[in-house]
mmCIF file of C-alpha atoms and ligand atoms in Angstrom:
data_model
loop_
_atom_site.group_PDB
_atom_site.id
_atom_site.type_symbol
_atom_site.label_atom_id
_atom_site.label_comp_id
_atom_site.label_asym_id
_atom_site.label_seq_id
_atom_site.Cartn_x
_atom_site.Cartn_y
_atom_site.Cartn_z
ATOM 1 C CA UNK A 1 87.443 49.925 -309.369
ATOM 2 C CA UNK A 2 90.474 51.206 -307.619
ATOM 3 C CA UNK A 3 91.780 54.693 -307.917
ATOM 4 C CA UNK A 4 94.981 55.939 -307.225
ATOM 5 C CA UNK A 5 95.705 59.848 -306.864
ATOM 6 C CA UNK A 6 98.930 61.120 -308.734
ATOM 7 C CA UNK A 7 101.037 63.493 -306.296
ATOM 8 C CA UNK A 8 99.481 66.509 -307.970
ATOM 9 C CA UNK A 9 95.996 65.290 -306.768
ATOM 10 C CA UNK A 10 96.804 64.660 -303.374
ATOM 11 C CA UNK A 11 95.862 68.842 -301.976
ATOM 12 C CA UNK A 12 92.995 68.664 -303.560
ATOM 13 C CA UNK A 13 92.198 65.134 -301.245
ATOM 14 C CA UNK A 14 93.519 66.861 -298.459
ATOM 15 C CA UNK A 15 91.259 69.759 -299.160
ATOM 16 C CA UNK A 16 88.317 67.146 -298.996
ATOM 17 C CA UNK A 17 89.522 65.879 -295.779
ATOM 18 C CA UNK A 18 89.663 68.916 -293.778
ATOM 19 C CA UNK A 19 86.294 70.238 -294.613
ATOM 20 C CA UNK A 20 84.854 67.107 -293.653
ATOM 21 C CA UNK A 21 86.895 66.763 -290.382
ATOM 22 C CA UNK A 22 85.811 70.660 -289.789
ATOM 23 C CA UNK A 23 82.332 70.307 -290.518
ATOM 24 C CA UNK A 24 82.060 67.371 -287.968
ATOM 25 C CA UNK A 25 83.627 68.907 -284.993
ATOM 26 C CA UNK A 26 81.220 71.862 -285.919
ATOM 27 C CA UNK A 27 78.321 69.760 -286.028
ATOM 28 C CA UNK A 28 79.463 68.150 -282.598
ATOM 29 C CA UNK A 29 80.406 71.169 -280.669
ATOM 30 C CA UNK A 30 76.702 72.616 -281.512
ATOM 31 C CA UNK A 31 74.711 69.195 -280.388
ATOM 32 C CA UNK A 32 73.688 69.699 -277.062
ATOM 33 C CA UNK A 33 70.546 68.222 -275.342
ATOM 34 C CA UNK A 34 67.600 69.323 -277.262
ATOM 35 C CA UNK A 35 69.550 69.687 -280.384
ATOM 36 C CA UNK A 36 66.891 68.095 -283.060
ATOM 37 C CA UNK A 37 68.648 65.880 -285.515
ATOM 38 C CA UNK A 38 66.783 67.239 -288.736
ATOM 39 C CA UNK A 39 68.586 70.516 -287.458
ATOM 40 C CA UNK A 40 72.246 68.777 -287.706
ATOM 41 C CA UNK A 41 71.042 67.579 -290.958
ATOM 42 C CA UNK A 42 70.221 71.522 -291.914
ATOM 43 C CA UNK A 43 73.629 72.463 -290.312
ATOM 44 C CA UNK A 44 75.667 69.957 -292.648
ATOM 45 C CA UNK A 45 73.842 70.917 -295.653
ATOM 46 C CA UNK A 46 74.620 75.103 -295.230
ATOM 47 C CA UNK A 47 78.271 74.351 -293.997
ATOM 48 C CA UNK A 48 78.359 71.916 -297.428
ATOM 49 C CA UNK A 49 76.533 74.501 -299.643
ATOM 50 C CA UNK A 50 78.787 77.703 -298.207
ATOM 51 C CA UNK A 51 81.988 75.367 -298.856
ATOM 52 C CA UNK A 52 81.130 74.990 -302.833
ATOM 53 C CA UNK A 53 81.210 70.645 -301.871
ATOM 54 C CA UNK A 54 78.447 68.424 -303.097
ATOM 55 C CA UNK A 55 77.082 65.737 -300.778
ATOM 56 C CA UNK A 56 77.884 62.367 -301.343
ATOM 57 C CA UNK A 57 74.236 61.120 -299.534
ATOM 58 C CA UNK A 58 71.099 63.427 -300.880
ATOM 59 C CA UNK A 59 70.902 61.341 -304.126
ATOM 60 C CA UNK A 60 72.895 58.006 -302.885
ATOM 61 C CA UNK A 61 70.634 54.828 -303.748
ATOM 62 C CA UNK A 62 72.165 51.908 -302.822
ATOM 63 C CA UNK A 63 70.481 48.024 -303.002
ATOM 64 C CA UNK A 64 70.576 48.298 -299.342
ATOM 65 C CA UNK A 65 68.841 51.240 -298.619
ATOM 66 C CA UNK A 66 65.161 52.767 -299.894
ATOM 67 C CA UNK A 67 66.872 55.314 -301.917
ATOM 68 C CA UNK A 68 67.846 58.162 -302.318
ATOM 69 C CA UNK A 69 68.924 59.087 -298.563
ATOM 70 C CA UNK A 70 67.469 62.635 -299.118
ATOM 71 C CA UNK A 71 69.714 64.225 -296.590
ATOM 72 C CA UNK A 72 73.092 65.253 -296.047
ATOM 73 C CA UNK A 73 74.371 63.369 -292.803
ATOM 74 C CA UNK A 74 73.774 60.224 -291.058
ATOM 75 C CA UNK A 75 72.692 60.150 -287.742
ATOM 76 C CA UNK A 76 72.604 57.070 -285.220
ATOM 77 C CA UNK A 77 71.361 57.797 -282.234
ATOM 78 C CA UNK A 78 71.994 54.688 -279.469
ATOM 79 C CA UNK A 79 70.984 51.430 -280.890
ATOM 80 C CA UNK A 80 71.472 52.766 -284.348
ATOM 81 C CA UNK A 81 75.028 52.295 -285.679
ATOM 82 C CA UNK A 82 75.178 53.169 -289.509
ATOM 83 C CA UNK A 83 72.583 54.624 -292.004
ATOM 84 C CA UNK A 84 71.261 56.834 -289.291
ATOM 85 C CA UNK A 85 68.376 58.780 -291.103
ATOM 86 C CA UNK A 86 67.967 61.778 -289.602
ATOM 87 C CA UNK A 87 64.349 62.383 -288.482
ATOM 88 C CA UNK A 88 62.297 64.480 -286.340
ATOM 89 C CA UNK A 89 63.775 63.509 -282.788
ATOM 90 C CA UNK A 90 65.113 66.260 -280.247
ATOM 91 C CA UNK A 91 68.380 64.216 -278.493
ATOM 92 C CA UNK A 92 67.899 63.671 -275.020
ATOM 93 C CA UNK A 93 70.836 63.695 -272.217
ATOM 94 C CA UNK A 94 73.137 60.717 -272.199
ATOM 95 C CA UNK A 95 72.327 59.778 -275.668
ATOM 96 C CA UNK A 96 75.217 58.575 -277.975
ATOM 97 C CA UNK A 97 75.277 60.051 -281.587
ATOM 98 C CA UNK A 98 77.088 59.082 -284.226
ATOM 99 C CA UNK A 99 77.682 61.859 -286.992
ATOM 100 C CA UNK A 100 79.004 60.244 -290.573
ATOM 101 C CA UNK A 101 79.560 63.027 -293.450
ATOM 102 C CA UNK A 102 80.717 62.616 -296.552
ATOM 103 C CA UNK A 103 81.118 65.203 -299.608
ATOM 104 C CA UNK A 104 82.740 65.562 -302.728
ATOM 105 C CA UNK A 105 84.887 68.913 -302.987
ATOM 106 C CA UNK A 106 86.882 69.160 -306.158
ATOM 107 C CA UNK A 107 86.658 65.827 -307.793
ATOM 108 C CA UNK A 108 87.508 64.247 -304.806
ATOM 109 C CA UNK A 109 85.478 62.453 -301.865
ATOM 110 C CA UNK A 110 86.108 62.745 -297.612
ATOM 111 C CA UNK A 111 84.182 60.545 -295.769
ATOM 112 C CA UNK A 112 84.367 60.202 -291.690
ATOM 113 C CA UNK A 113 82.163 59.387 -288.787
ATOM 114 C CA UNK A 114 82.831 60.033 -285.032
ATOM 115 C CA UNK A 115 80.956 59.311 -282.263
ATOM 116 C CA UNK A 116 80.149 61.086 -278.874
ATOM 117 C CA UNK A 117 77.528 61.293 -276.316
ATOM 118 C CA UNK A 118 75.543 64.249 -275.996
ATOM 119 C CA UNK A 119 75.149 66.160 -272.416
ATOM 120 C CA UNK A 120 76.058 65.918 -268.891
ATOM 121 C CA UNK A 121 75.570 62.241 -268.204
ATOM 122 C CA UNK A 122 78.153 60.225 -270.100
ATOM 123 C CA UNK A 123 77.952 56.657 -269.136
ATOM 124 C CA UNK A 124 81.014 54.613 -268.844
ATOM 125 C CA UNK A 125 80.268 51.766 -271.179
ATOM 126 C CA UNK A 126 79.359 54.125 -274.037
ATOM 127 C CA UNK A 127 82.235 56.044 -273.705
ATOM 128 C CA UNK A 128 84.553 52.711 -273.825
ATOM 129 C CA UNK A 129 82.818 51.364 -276.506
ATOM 130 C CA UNK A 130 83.441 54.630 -278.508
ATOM 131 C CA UNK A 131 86.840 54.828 -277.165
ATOM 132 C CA UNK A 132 87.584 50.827 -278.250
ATOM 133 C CA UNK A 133 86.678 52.022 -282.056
ATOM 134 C CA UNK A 134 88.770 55.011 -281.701
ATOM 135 C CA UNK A 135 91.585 52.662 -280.747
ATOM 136 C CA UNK A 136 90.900 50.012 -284.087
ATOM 137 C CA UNK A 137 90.765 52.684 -285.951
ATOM 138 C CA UNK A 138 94.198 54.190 -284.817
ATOM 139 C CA UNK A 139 95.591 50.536 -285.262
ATOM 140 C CA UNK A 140 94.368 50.050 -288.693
ATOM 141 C CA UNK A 141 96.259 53.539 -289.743
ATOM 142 C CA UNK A 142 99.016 52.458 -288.031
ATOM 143 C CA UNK A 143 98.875 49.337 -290.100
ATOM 144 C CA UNK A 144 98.278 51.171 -293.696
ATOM 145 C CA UNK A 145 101.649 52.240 -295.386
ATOM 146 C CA UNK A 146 102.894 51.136 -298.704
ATOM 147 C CA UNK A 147 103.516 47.720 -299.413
ATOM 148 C CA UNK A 148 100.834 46.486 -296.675
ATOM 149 C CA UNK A 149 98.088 44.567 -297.580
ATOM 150 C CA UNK A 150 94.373 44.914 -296.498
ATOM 151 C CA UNK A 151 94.348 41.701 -294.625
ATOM 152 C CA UNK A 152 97.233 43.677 -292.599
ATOM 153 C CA UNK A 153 94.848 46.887 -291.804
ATOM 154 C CA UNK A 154 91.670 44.466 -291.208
ATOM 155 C CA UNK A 155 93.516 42.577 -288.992
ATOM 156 C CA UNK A 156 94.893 45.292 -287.126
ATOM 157 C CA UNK A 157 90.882 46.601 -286.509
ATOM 158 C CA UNK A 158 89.849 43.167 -285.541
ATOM 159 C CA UNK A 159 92.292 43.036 -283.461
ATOM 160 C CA UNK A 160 91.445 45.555 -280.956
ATOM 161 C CA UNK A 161 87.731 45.163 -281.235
ATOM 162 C CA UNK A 162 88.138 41.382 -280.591
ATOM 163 C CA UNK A 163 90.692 41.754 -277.612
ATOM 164 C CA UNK A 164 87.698 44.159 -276.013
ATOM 165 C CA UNK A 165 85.122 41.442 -276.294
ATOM 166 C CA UNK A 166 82.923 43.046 -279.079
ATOM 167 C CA UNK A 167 81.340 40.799 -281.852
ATOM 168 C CA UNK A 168 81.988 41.824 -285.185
ATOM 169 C CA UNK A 169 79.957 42.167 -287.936
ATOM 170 C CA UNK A 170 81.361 41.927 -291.531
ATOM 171 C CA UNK A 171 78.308 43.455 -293.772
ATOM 172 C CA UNK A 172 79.521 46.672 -294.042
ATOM 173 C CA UNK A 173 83.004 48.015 -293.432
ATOM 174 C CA UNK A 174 85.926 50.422 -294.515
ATOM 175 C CA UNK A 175 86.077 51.081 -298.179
ATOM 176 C CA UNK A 176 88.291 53.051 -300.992
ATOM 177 C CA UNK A 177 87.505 56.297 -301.238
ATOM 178 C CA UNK A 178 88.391 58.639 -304.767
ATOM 179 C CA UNK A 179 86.159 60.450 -307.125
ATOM 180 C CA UNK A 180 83.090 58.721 -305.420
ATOM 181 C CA UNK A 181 82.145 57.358 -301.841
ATOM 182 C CA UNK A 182 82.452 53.875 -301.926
ATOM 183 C CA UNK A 183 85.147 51.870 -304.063
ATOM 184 C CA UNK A 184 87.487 49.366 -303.543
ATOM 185 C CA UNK A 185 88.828 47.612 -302.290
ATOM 186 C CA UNK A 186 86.766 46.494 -298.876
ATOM 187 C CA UNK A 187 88.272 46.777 -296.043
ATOM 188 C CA UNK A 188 86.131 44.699 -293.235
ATOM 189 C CA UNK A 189 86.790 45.273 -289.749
ATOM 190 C CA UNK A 190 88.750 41.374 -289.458
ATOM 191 C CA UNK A 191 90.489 39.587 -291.496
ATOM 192 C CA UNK A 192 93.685 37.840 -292.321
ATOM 193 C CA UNK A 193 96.968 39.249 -291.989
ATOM 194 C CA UNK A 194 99.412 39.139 -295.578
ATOM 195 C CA UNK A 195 95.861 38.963 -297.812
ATOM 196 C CA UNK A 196 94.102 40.838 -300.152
ATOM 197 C CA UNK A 197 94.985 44.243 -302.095
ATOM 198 C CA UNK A 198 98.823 45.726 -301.797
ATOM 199 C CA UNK A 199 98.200 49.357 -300.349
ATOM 200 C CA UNK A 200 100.146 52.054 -302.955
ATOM 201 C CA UNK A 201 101.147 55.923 -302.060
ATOM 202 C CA UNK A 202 98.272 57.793 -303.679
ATOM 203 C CA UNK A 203 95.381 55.468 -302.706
ATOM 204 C CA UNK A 204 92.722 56.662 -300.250
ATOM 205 C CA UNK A 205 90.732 54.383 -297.741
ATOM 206 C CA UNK A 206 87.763 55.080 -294.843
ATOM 207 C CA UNK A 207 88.560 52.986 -292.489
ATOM 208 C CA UNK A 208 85.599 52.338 -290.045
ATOM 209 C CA UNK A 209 85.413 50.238 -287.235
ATOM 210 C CA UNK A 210 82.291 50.136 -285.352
ATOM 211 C CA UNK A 211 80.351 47.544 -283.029
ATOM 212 C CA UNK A 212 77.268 47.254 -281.043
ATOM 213 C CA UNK A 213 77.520 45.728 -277.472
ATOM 214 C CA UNK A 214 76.813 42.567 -277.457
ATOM 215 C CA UNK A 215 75.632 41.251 -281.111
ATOM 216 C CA UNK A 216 76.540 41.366 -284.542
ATOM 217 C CA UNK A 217 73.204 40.901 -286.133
ATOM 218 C CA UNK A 218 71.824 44.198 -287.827
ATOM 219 C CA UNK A 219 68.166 44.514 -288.448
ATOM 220 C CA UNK A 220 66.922 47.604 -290.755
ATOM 221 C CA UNK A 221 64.735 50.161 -289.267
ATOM 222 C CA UNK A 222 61.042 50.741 -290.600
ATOM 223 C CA UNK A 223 62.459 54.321 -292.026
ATOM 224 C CA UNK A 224 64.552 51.876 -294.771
ATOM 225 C CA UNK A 225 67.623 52.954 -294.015
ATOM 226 C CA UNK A 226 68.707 53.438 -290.419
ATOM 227 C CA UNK A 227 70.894 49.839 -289.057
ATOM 228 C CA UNK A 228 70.304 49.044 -285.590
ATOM 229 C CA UNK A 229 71.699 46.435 -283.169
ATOM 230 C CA UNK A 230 68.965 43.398 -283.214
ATOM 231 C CA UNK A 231 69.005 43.461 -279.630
ATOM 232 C CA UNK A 232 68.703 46.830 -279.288
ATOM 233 C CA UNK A 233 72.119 47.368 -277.357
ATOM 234 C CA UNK A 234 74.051 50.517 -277.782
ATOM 235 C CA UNK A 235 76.689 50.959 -280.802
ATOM 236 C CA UNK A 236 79.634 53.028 -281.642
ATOM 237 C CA UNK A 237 81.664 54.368 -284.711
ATOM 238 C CA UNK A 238 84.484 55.863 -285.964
ATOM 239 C CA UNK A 239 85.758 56.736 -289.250
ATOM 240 C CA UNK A 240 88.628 58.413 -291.152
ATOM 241 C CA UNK A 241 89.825 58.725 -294.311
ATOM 242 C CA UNK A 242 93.271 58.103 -294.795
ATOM 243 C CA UNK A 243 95.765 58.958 -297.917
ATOM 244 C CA UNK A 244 98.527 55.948 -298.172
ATOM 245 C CA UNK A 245 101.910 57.599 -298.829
ATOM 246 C CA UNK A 246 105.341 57.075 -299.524
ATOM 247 C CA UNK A 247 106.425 56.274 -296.408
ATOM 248 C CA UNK A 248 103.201 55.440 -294.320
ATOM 249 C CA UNK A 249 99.524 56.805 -294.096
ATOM 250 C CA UNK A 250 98.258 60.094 -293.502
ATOM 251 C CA UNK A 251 94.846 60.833 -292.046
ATOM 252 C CA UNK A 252 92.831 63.252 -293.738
ATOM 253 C CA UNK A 253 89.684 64.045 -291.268
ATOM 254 C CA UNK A 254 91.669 64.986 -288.442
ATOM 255 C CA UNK A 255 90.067 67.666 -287.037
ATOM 256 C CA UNK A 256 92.363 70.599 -286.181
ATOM 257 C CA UNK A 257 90.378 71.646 -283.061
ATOM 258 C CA UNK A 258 89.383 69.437 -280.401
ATOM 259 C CA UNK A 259 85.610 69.744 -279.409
ATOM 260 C CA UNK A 260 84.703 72.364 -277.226
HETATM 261 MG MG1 MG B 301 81.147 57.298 -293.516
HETATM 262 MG MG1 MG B 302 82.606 55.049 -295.163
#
């Protein structure tokens, strides 16, 4: 199914957008070394309960996952990419987390990830590899407007995560986004130019690239859910949702701050 907001519904979206993006760069500017990731997952459920949203993961029980996810943020520590389930594990310096939120606010669903790495060390070739899906996923807003197709916006990602040598893996990818999490169309992170779906003002999308160093094979962690490079390299993602409108496409999850 494919929803499309009228004009009237598009606050409300935006609404969505900025509690998610706000809730993130809260989440992030409290991780620190130490910082135990059933604690984020506590943090994201208080900041989601205070706001009056819902979370679109506590009772989410997909065929790919041993369902439901129970808690109320992913979280992907190194070799884990998507899925993270957040368990009992203090982060240690120089580890890369990835932080992926969605929640429903007023009919309407937000759904963003964002990578960093936590501490003093930061290590080159994570922060590249973070900064390479930053840059897809710029390119594939920069390719959503009216009239554009998906092919156009997949293309666009694949692009840039091609041109910086990273395999891609097309299992899971960007998606539409409306009164629940995941609709479509699909929007995988390649794909052919002038294909698929025509992109109208009103429709939302996550777009998500993401990659893992040097494979594209997944394998599924013993907790069910958590989706970790198979050769146990590290991985990065980055996700916004994006409103297509009359003239282009606005991103939603921008934060307002940057992280302090
Ligand atoms: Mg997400
Ligand atoms: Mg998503």
């Amino acid at each position: 199914m494919i929803e499309i907001l009228s004009p009237s519904e598009l606050p409300r979206a935006r609404e969505t957008g900025a509690l998610v993006a706000d809730i993130l760069q809260s989440l992030r500017s409290r991780t620190a070394v130490g910082t135990n990731l059933l604690d984020i997952d506590r943090w994201a459920r208080s900041m989601i309960v205070e706001a009056g949203a819902t979370s679109c993961y506590v009772d989410y029980a997909p065929s790919f996952g041993r369902g439901p996810f129970g808690h109320h943020i992913c979280t992907s520590v190194n070799d884990a990419v998507l899925h993270g389930l957040p368990h009992d594990r203090a982060l240690a310096d120089g580890d890369l987390l990835s932080l992926d939120l969605a929640v429903s606010l007023g009919g309407v669903v937000a759904d963003s990830a964002v990578s960093f790495v936590v501490g003093e060390t930061q290590p080159s070739e994570s922060l590249a590899m973070i900064a390479v899906t930053e840059r897809a996923l710029a390119a594939g807003v920069a390719a959503a407007g009216p009239g554009a197709r998906v092919g156009d916006v997949s293309y666009a990602i694949g692009s840039v995560l091609s041109e910086a040598g990273f395999p891609i893996n097309t299992q899971f990818g960007g998606h539409g986004v409306g009164s629940t999490m995941h609709q479509d169309p699909h929007v995988a992170n390649t794909g052919r130019p002038g294909r698929g779906y025509t992109l109208r003002p009103g429709l939302l999308l996550a777009l998500e690239p993401w990659v893992m160093a040097d494979t594209a094979e997944l394998v599924t962690d013993a907790d069910g859910w958590t989706l970790r490079s198979a050769t146990g390299s590290r991985t990065a993602h980055s996700e916004h949702t994006i409103a297509i409108t009359g003239d282009g496409a606005e991103i939603l999850t921008r934060p307002t701050q940057p992280p302090s």
